[in-house]
PDB file of C-alpha atoms and ligand atoms in Angstrom:
ATOM      1  CA  UNK A  42      -1.052   8.152  71.563  1.00 64.00           C
ATOM      2  CA  UNK A  43      -4.635   8.787  72.679  1.00 73.00           C
ATOM      3  CA  UNK A  44      -6.240   5.969  74.609  1.00 85.00           C
ATOM      4  CA  UNK A  45      -9.702   7.227  73.720  1.00 95.00           C
ATOM      5  CA  UNK A  46     -10.855   9.191  70.677  1.00 97.00           C
ATOM      6  CA  UNK A  47     -14.539  10.122  70.424  1.00 98.00           C
ATOM      7  CA  UNK A  48     -15.723  11.598  67.138  1.00 98.00           C
ATOM      8  CA  UNK A  49     -18.793  13.782  66.640  1.00 98.00           C
ATOM      9  CA  UNK A  50     -19.772  14.595  63.065  1.00 98.00           C
ATOM     10  CA  UNK A  51     -22.860  16.261  61.706  1.00 97.00           C
ATOM     11  CA  UNK A  52     -24.288  19.128  59.651  1.00 96.00           C
ATOM     12  CA  UNK A  53     -23.999  22.859  60.381  1.00 92.00           C
ATOM     13  CA  UNK A  54     -25.562  24.073  63.626  1.00 90.00           C
ATOM     14  CA  UNK A  55     -26.383  20.567  64.860  1.00 92.00           C
ATOM     15  CA  UNK A  56     -24.875  21.479  68.231  1.00 91.00           C
ATOM     16  CA  UNK A  57     -21.620  19.548  67.717  1.00 93.00           C
ATOM     17  CA  UNK A  58     -19.240  22.143  69.151  1.00 92.00           C
ATOM     18  CA  UNK A  59     -21.180  22.781  72.348  1.00 93.00           C
ATOM     19  CA  UNK A  60     -21.843  19.087  72.865  1.00 96.00           C
ATOM     20  CA  UNK A  61     -18.193  18.179  72.171  1.00 96.00           C
ATOM     21  CA  UNK A  62     -16.994  20.779  74.675  1.00 96.00           C
ATOM     22  CA  UNK A  63     -19.411  19.685  77.414  1.00 96.00           C
ATOM     23  CA  UNK A  64     -18.836  15.987  76.807  1.00 97.00           C
ATOM     24  CA  UNK A  65     -15.075  16.541  76.985  1.00 96.00           C
ATOM     25  CA  UNK A  66     -15.530  18.439  80.254  1.00 95.00           C
ATOM     26  CA  UNK A  67     -17.551  15.583  81.766  1.00 96.00           C
ATOM     27  CA  UNK A  68     -14.959  13.021  80.669  1.00 96.00           C
ATOM     28  CA  UNK A  69     -11.914  15.059  81.676  1.00 94.00           C
ATOM     29  CA  UNK A  70     -10.906  14.929  78.001  1.00 95.00           C
ATOM     30  CA  UNK A  71      -9.544  17.490  75.571  1.00 95.00           C
ATOM     31  CA  UNK A  72     -11.548  18.513  72.510  1.00 96.00           C
ATOM     32  CA  UNK A  73     -10.909  19.738  69.007  1.00 97.00           C
ATOM     33  CA  UNK A  74     -13.269  21.824  66.889  1.00 96.00           C
ATOM     34  CA  UNK A  75     -11.967  20.981  63.404  1.00 97.00           C
ATOM     35  CA  UNK A  76     -14.333  23.489  61.778  1.00 96.00           C
ATOM     36  CA  UNK A  77     -12.220  26.182  63.453  1.00 97.00           C
ATOM     37  CA  UNK A  78      -9.225  24.912  61.459  1.00 97.00           C
ATOM     38  CA  UNK A  79     -11.059  25.216  58.118  1.00 97.00           C
ATOM     39  CA  UNK A  80     -12.290  28.642  59.202  1.00 97.00           C
ATOM     40  CA  UNK A  81      -8.784  29.825  60.174  1.00 98.00           C
ATOM     41  CA  UNK A  82      -7.328  28.818  56.798  1.00 97.00           C
ATOM     42  CA  UNK A  83     -10.289  30.511  55.078  1.00 97.00           C
ATOM     43  CA  UNK A  84      -9.612  33.750  56.967  1.00 98.00           C
ATOM     44  CA  UNK A  85      -5.913  33.606  56.051  1.00 97.00           C
ATOM     45  CA  UNK A  86      -6.804  32.947  52.374  1.00 97.00           C
ATOM     46  CA  UNK A  87      -9.167  35.944  52.333  1.00 96.00           C
ATOM     47  CA  UNK A  88      -6.483  38.131  53.928  1.00 96.00           C
ATOM     48  CA  UNK A  89      -3.915  36.977  51.360  1.00 95.00           C
ATOM     49  CA  UNK A  90      -6.325  37.640  48.490  1.00 95.00           C
ATOM     50  CA  UNK A  91      -5.965  34.071  47.228  1.00 94.00           C
ATOM     51  CA  UNK A  92      -8.366  33.015  44.489  1.00 92.00           C
ATOM     52  CA  UNK A  93     -10.671  30.647  46.379  1.00 92.00           C
ATOM     53  CA  UNK A  94     -11.302  28.594  43.255  1.00 90.00           C
ATOM     54  CA  UNK A  95      -7.601  27.887  42.811  1.00 91.00           C
ATOM     55  CA  UNK A  96      -7.239  24.638  44.767  1.00 90.00           C
ATOM     56  CA  UNK A  97      -3.489  24.504  44.201  1.00 90.00           C
ATOM     57  CA  UNK A  98      -2.895  27.870  45.875  1.00 91.00           C
ATOM     58  CA  UNK A  99      -4.798  27.061  49.078  1.00 92.00           C
ATOM     59  CA  UNK A 100      -2.279  24.649  50.734  1.00 90.00           C
ATOM     60  CA  UNK A 101       0.319  27.452  50.504  1.00 92.00           C
ATOM     61  CA  UNK A 102      -1.824  29.541  52.846  1.00 93.00           C
ATOM     62  CA  UNK A 103      -1.322  26.936  55.560  1.00 92.00           C
ATOM     63  CA  UNK A 104       2.433  26.844  54.964  1.00 91.00           C
ATOM     64  CA  UNK A 105       2.927  30.611  54.888  1.00 91.00           C
ATOM     65  CA  UNK A 106       1.356  31.510  58.233  1.00 94.00           C
ATOM     66  CA  UNK A 107       1.674  30.088  61.729  1.00 96.00           C
ATOM     67  CA  UNK A 108      -1.588  28.542  62.907  1.00 97.00           C
ATOM     68  CA  UNK A 109      -2.117  27.617  66.539  1.00 96.00           C
ATOM     69  CA  UNK A 110      -5.101  25.739  67.920  1.00 95.00           C
ATOM     70  CA  UNK A 111      -5.327  25.317  71.672  1.00 93.00           C
ATOM     71  CA  UNK A 112      -7.916  24.701  74.356  1.00 90.00           C
ATOM     72  CA  UNK A 113      -7.845  27.345  77.066  1.00 89.00           C
ATOM     73  CA  UNK A 114     -10.315  27.355  79.943  1.00 84.00           C
ATOM     74  CA  UNK A 115     -12.583  24.975  78.044  1.00 81.00           C
ATOM     75  CA  UNK A 116     -12.587  27.157  74.936  1.00 84.00           C
ATOM     76  CA  UNK A 117     -10.916  26.568  71.570  1.00 91.00           C
ATOM     77  CA  UNK A 118      -8.562  29.467  70.893  1.00 96.00           C
ATOM     78  CA  UNK A 119      -7.222  30.050  67.375  1.00 97.00           C
ATOM     79  CA  UNK A 120      -4.200  32.218  66.587  1.00 97.00           C
ATOM     80  CA  UNK A 121      -2.631  33.134  63.251  1.00 97.00           C
ATOM     81  CA  UNK A 122       0.935  34.455  63.514  1.00 97.00           C
ATOM     82  CA  UNK A 123       0.355  34.981  67.225  1.00 96.00           C
ATOM     83  CA  UNK A 124      -2.821  37.050  66.742  1.00 97.00           C
ATOM     84  CA  UNK A 125      -6.004  35.745  68.397  1.00 98.00           C
ATOM     85  CA  UNK A 126      -8.615  35.312  65.623  1.00 98.00           C
ATOM     86  CA  UNK A 127     -11.085  33.180  67.611  1.00 96.00           C
ATOM     87  CA  UNK A 128     -13.943  35.651  67.060  1.00 94.00           C
ATOM     88  CA  UNK A 129     -12.959  36.724  63.547  1.00 96.00           C
ATOM     89  CA  UNK A 130     -13.208  33.196  62.129  1.00 96.00           C
ATOM     90  CA  UNK A 131     -16.947  33.194  62.981  1.00 91.00           C
ATOM     91  CA  UNK A 132     -17.723  36.085  60.592  1.00 91.00           C
ATOM     92  CA  UNK A 133     -20.260  35.572  57.810  1.00 87.00           C
ATOM     93  CA  UNK A 134     -17.586  36.141  55.178  1.00 93.00           C
ATOM     94  CA  UNK A 135     -15.480  33.317  56.572  1.00 95.00           C
ATOM     95  CA  UNK A 136     -18.518  31.019  56.976  1.00 92.00           C
ATOM     96  CA  UNK A 137     -19.560  31.619  53.368  1.00 91.00           C
ATOM     97  CA  UNK A 138     -16.066  30.976  51.963  1.00 94.00           C
ATOM     98  CA  UNK A 139     -15.089  27.941  54.065  1.00 95.00           C
ATOM     99  CA  UNK A 140     -16.559  25.611  51.439  1.00 94.00           C
ATOM    100  CA  UNK A 141     -13.679  26.347  49.029  1.00 94.00           C
ATOM    101  CA  UNK A 142     -11.075  25.448  51.609  1.00 95.00           C
ATOM    102  CA  UNK A 143     -13.105  22.378  52.628  1.00 95.00           C
ATOM    103  CA  UNK A 144     -13.118  21.093  49.026  1.00 94.00           C
ATOM    104  CA  UNK A 145      -9.370  21.434  48.429  1.00 95.00           C
ATOM    105  CA  UNK A 146      -8.039  17.845  48.616  1.00 95.00           C
ATOM    106  CA  UNK A 147      -4.358  18.567  49.407  1.00 94.00           C
ATOM    107  CA  UNK A 148      -5.261  21.088  52.048  1.00 95.00           C
ATOM    108  CA  UNK A 149      -7.682  18.625  53.676  1.00 96.00           C
ATOM    109  CA  UNK A 150      -4.897  16.032  53.839  1.00 96.00           C
ATOM    110  CA  UNK A 151      -2.697  18.506  55.697  1.00 96.00           C
ATOM    111  CA  UNK A 152      -5.456  19.475  58.115  1.00 97.00           C
ATOM    112  CA  UNK A 153      -6.360  15.841  58.802  1.00 98.00           C
ATOM    113  CA  UNK A 154      -2.682  15.208  59.582  1.00 97.00           C
ATOM    114  CA  UNK A 155      -2.671  18.172  62.005  1.00 96.00           C
ATOM    115  CA  UNK A 156      -5.848  16.812  63.633  1.00 97.00           C
ATOM    116  CA  UNK A 157      -4.194  13.427  64.176  1.00 97.00           C
ATOM    117  CA  UNK A 158      -1.091  15.069  65.636  1.00 96.00           C
ATOM    118  CA  UNK A 159      -3.250  17.175  67.965  1.00 95.00           C
ATOM    119  CA  UNK A 160      -5.136  14.073  69.157  1.00 96.00           C
ATOM    120  CA  UNK A 161      -1.949  12.052  69.591  1.00 96.00           C
ATOM    121  CA  UNK A 162      -0.809  14.494  72.289  1.00 95.00           C
ATOM    122  CA  UNK A 163      -3.940  13.922  74.390  1.00 95.00           C
ATOM    123  CA  UNK A 164      -4.899  10.890  76.489  1.00 95.00           C
ATOM    124  CA  UNK A 165      -8.602  11.358  75.827  1.00 96.00           C
ATOM    125  CA  UNK A 166     -10.106  13.609  73.213  1.00 97.00           C
ATOM    126  CA  UNK A 167     -13.459  14.513  71.670  1.00 98.00           C
ATOM    127  CA  UNK A 168     -13.043  15.678  68.047  1.00 98.00           C
ATOM    128  CA  UNK A 169     -15.864  17.202  66.053  1.00 97.00           C
ATOM    129  CA  UNK A 170     -16.401  18.099  62.416  1.00 97.00           C
ATOM    130  CA  UNK A 171     -17.685  16.514  59.222  1.00 97.00           C
ATOM    131  CA  UNK A 172     -15.205  13.699  58.486  1.00 98.00           C
ATOM    132  CA  UNK A 173     -13.822  12.769  61.878  1.00 98.00           C
ATOM    133  CA  UNK A 174     -15.318   9.288  62.108  1.00 98.00           C
ATOM    134  CA  UNK A 175     -14.937   8.537  58.406  1.00 98.00           C
ATOM    135  CA  UNK A 176     -11.517   9.941  57.414  1.00 98.00           C
ATOM    136  CA  UNK A 177      -9.519  11.444  60.289  1.00 98.00           C
ATOM    137  CA  UNK A 178     -10.141   8.771  62.957  1.00 98.00           C
ATOM    138  CA  UNK A 179     -11.616   5.638  61.349  1.00 97.00           C
ATOM    139  CA  UNK A 180     -10.522   3.603  64.408  1.00 96.00           C
ATOM    140  CA  UNK A 181     -12.050   5.946  67.012  1.00 97.00           C
ATOM    141  CA  UNK A 182     -13.409   4.260  70.152  1.00 95.00           C
ATOM    142  CA  UNK A 183     -16.871   5.827  69.870  1.00 97.00           C
ATOM    143  CA  UNK A 184     -18.369   7.648  66.891  1.00 98.00           C
ATOM    144  CA  UNK A 185     -21.431   9.870  66.925  1.00 98.00           C
ATOM    145  CA  UNK A 186     -23.336  11.593  64.161  1.00 98.00           C
ATOM    146  CA  UNK A 187     -25.662  14.381  65.314  1.00 97.00           C
ATOM    147  CA  UNK A 188     -28.547  15.492  63.143  1.00 95.00           C
ATOM    148  CA  UNK A 189     -31.449  17.878  63.651  1.00 95.00           C
ATOM    149  CA  UNK A 190     -34.155  19.216  61.451  1.00 94.00           C
ATOM    150  CA  UNK A 191     -32.996  22.239  59.411  1.00 95.00           C
ATOM    151  CA  UNK A 192     -35.580  24.647  60.871  1.00 95.00           C
ATOM    152  CA  UNK A 193     -34.547  23.737  64.397  1.00 94.00           C
ATOM    153  CA  UNK A 194     -30.888  24.199  63.485  1.00 94.00           C
ATOM    154  CA  UNK A 195     -31.688  27.592  61.950  1.00 95.00           C
ATOM    155  CA  UNK A 196     -33.454  28.633  65.170  1.00 94.00           C
ATOM    156  CA  UNK A 197     -30.425  27.611  67.233  1.00 91.00           C
ATOM    157  CA  UNK A 198     -28.079  29.499  64.904  1.00 91.00           C
ATOM    158  CA  UNK A 199     -30.331  32.582  65.041  1.00 92.00           C
ATOM    159  CA  UNK A 200     -29.979  32.737  68.834  1.00 91.00           C
ATOM    160  CA  UNK A 201     -26.181  32.557  68.468  1.00 86.00           C
ATOM    161  CA  UNK A 202     -26.127  35.210  65.727  1.00 86.00           C
ATOM    162  CA  UNK A 203     -28.392  37.580  67.658  1.00 89.00           C
ATOM    163  CA  UNK A 204     -26.033  37.394  70.604  1.00 86.00           C
ATOM    164  CA  UNK A 205     -23.374  38.680  68.198  1.00 81.00           C
ATOM    165  CA  UNK A 206     -25.570  41.521  66.958  1.00 83.00           C
ATOM    166  CA  UNK A 207     -26.699  40.040  63.631  1.00 81.00           C
ATOM    167  CA  UNK A 208     -30.326  40.476  62.555  1.00 83.00           C
ATOM    168  CA  UNK A 209     -30.716  37.897  59.748  1.00 85.00           C
ATOM    169  CA  UNK A 210     -34.182  36.355  59.538  1.00 91.00           C
ATOM    170  CA  UNK A 211     -34.901  32.671  60.007  1.00 94.00           C
ATOM    171  CA  UNK A 212     -35.398  31.934  56.296  1.00 95.00           C
ATOM    172  CA  UNK A 213     -32.060  33.496  55.370  1.00 93.00           C
ATOM    173  CA  UNK A 214     -30.303  31.509  58.083  1.00 93.00           C
ATOM    174  CA  UNK A 215     -32.009  28.248  57.094  1.00 95.00           C
ATOM    175  CA  UNK A 216     -31.159  28.757  53.415  1.00 95.00           C
ATOM    176  CA  UNK A 217     -27.506  29.376  54.246  1.00 92.00           C
ATOM    177  CA  UNK A 218     -27.410  26.273  56.463  1.00 93.00           C
ATOM    178  CA  UNK A 219     -28.998  24.092  53.782  1.00 95.00           C
ATOM    179  CA  UNK A 220     -26.614  25.409  51.134  1.00 93.00           C
ATOM    180  CA  UNK A 221     -23.665  24.639  53.397  1.00 92.00           C
ATOM    181  CA  UNK A 222     -24.979  21.108  54.103  1.00 94.00           C
ATOM    182  CA  UNK A 223     -25.343  20.449  50.388  1.00 94.00           C
ATOM    183  CA  UNK A 224     -21.836  21.623  49.631  1.00 93.00           C
ATOM    184  CA  UNK A 225     -20.470  19.542  52.563  1.00 93.00           C
ATOM    185  CA  UNK A 226     -22.357  16.424  51.427  1.00 94.00           C
ATOM    186  CA  UNK A 227     -21.531  16.738  47.736  1.00 94.00           C
ATOM    187  CA  UNK A 228     -17.786  17.349  47.842  1.00 93.00           C
ATOM    188  CA  UNK A 229     -15.472  14.598  46.627  1.00 93.00           C
ATOM    189  CA  UNK A 230     -13.122  14.702  49.617  1.00 94.00           C
ATOM    190  CA  UNK A 231     -14.122  14.183  53.256  1.00 93.00           C
ATOM    191  CA  UNK A 232     -17.839  14.619  52.563  1.00 94.00           C
ATOM    192  CA  UNK A 233     -20.331  14.991  55.368  1.00 95.00           C
ATOM    193  CA  UNK A 234     -21.773  11.542  56.115  1.00 95.00           C
ATOM    194  CA  UNK A 235     -22.110   9.245  59.093  1.00 97.00           C
ATOM    195  CA  UNK A 236     -19.442   6.575  59.500  1.00 97.00           C
ATOM    196  CA  UNK A 237     -20.913   3.098  59.074  1.00 97.00           C
ATOM    197  CA  UNK A 238     -20.323   2.400  62.759  1.00 96.00           C
ATOM    198  CA  UNK A 239     -21.509   5.791  64.020  1.00 98.00           C
ATOM    199  CA  UNK A 240     -24.321   6.166  66.553  1.00 97.00           C
ATOM    200  CA  UNK A 241     -26.777   8.540  64.876  1.00 97.00           C
ATOM    201  CA  UNK A 242     -28.666  10.866  67.215  1.00 97.00           C
ATOM    202  CA  UNK A 243     -31.456  13.201  66.169  1.00 96.00           C
ATOM    203  CA  UNK A 244     -31.236  16.195  68.516  1.00 95.00           C
ATOM    204  CA  UNK A 245     -34.289  18.081  67.172  1.00 95.00           C
ATOM    205  CA  UNK A 246     -36.322  17.596  70.341  1.00 95.00           C
ATOM    206  CA  UNK A 247     -33.476  17.333  72.810  1.00 95.00           C
ATOM    207  CA  UNK A 248     -31.807  19.980  74.949  1.00 94.00           C
ATOM    208  CA  UNK A 249     -28.007  20.265  74.922  1.00 94.00           C
ATOM    209  CA  UNK A 250     -27.913  18.676  78.400  1.00 96.00           C
ATOM    210  CA  UNK A 251     -30.038  15.738  77.209  1.00 97.00           C
ATOM    211  CA  UNK A 252     -27.736  15.175  74.227  1.00 97.00           C
ATOM    212  CA  UNK A 253     -24.645  15.272  76.434  1.00 98.00           C
ATOM    213  CA  UNK A 254     -26.197  12.791  78.900  1.00 98.00           C
ATOM    214  CA  UNK A 255     -27.144  10.455  76.042  1.00 97.00           C
ATOM    215  CA  UNK A 256     -23.639  10.534  74.569  1.00 98.00           C
ATOM    216  CA  UNK A 257     -22.090  10.047  77.963  1.00 97.00           C
ATOM    217  CA  UNK A 258     -24.132   6.885  78.527  1.00 97.00           C
ATOM    218  CA  UNK A 259     -22.968   5.457  75.177  1.00 97.00           C
ATOM    219  CA  UNK A 260     -19.338   6.276  75.965  1.00 96.00           C
ATOM    220  CA  UNK A 261     -19.546   4.674  79.405  1.00 94.00           C
ATOM    221  CA  UNK A 262     -21.186   1.586  77.919  1.00 93.00           C
ATOM    222  CA  UNK A 263     -18.483   1.251  75.238  1.00 89.00           C
ATOM    223  CA  UNK A 264     -15.684   1.759  77.747  1.00 86.00           C
ATOM    224  CA  UNK A 265     -17.140  -0.887  80.072  1.00 86.00           C
ATOM    225  CA  UNK A 266     -17.351  -3.357  77.187  1.00 84.00           C
ATOM    226  CA  UNK A 267     -13.772  -2.551  76.198  1.00 80.00           C
ATOM    227  CA  UNK A 268     -12.526  -3.108  79.750  1.00 79.00           C
ATOM    228  CA  UNK A 269     -14.293  -6.486  79.952  1.00 81.00           C
ATOM    229  CA  UNK A 270     -12.491  -7.753  76.862  1.00 74.00           C
TER     230      UNK A 270
HETATM  231  O1  LIG B 195     -18.287  23.322  61.965  1.00 81.50           O
HETATM  232  P1  LIG B 195     -18.126  24.665  61.300  1.00 81.50           P
HETATM  233  O2  LIG B 195     -19.407  25.249  60.828  1.00 81.50           O
HETATM  234  O3  LIG B 195     -17.357  25.633  62.126  1.00 81.50           O
HETATM  235  O4  LIG B 195     -17.229  24.376  60.020  1.00 81.50           O
HETATM  236  C1  LIG B 195     -16.968  25.352  59.041  1.00 81.50           C
HETATM  237  C2  LIG B 195     -16.834  24.684  57.678  1.00 81.50           C
HETATM  238  O5  LIG B 195     -15.648  23.891  57.641  1.00 81.50           O
HETATM  239  C3  LIG B 195     -17.969  23.713  57.330  1.00 81.50           C
HETATM  240  O6  LIG B 195     -19.018  24.330  56.634  1.00 81.50           O
HETATM  241  C4  LIG B 195     -17.297  22.668  56.470  1.00 81.50           C
HETATM  242  O7  LIG B 195     -17.383  23.019  55.105  1.00 81.50           O
HETATM  243  C5  LIG B 195     -15.854  22.712  56.895  1.00 81.50           C
HETATM  244  N1  LIG B 195     -15.444  21.545  57.685  1.00 81.50           N
HETATM  245  C6  LIG B 195     -15.030  20.425  57.011  1.00 81.50           C
HETATM  246  N2  LIG B 195     -14.569  19.342  57.703  1.00 81.50           N
HETATM  247  C7  LIG B 195     -14.520  19.356  59.035  1.00 81.50           C
HETATM  248  C8  LIG B 195     -14.965  20.482  59.748  1.00 81.50           C
HETATM  249  C9  LIG B 195     -15.445  21.569  59.037  1.00 81.50           C
HETATM  250  O8  LIG B 195     -15.073  20.391  55.774  1.00 81.50           O
HETATM  251  N3  LIG B 195     -14.018  18.282  59.676  1.00 81.50           N
END
């Protein structure tokens, strides 16, 4: 069982993945990008031609293919039936369709169970997503919720997308981000929201390094308190 679970939740493009990876590196911990799991199932559902609105068909997608999630050289690698789909799951088609998979209750239960099993194998782990502090790990040692203003998040996403050759303008990116936030906040299962005991950090005016340093200080503080008990 993990001795330390740190959760980072927050809206799209709030910097969770990068921060989780860097924080894990600084702590000598593993990390899990749970969005990659929703994306992988979405890709498999698209490939299988499953009707995305048919909630009952979606859990079958997880059962019918072999999904592997592993951290290699500090990077989350995703394979389906042995094929590396790490890049493919970042496509716009997958991003746009992930909301259907994310709203399917039975499928979420299965993914949350996989997340807990993944974490149980690690001594220390940083997990990031939308429901990590609320549903997957309610007893986590430290919980964070990262926010940032939507325009700033759109700018950050634009830099990422440009590096991958996409030329979407800022308004298009911001609209897509806001739509995704709304769908994540409004769904009945595992909605996007801060856990009651989460430390909420607005990263709008902070660099990635500043966010990581801030989180690290909170983690060290919590661990010291825990050791004094
Ligand atoms: O974080 P990322 O953008 O890669 O996540 C892709 C999608 O997966 C999100 O838009 C969200 O709908 C879903 N997701 C989720 N719960 C998580 C992680 C991601 O519903 N814990």
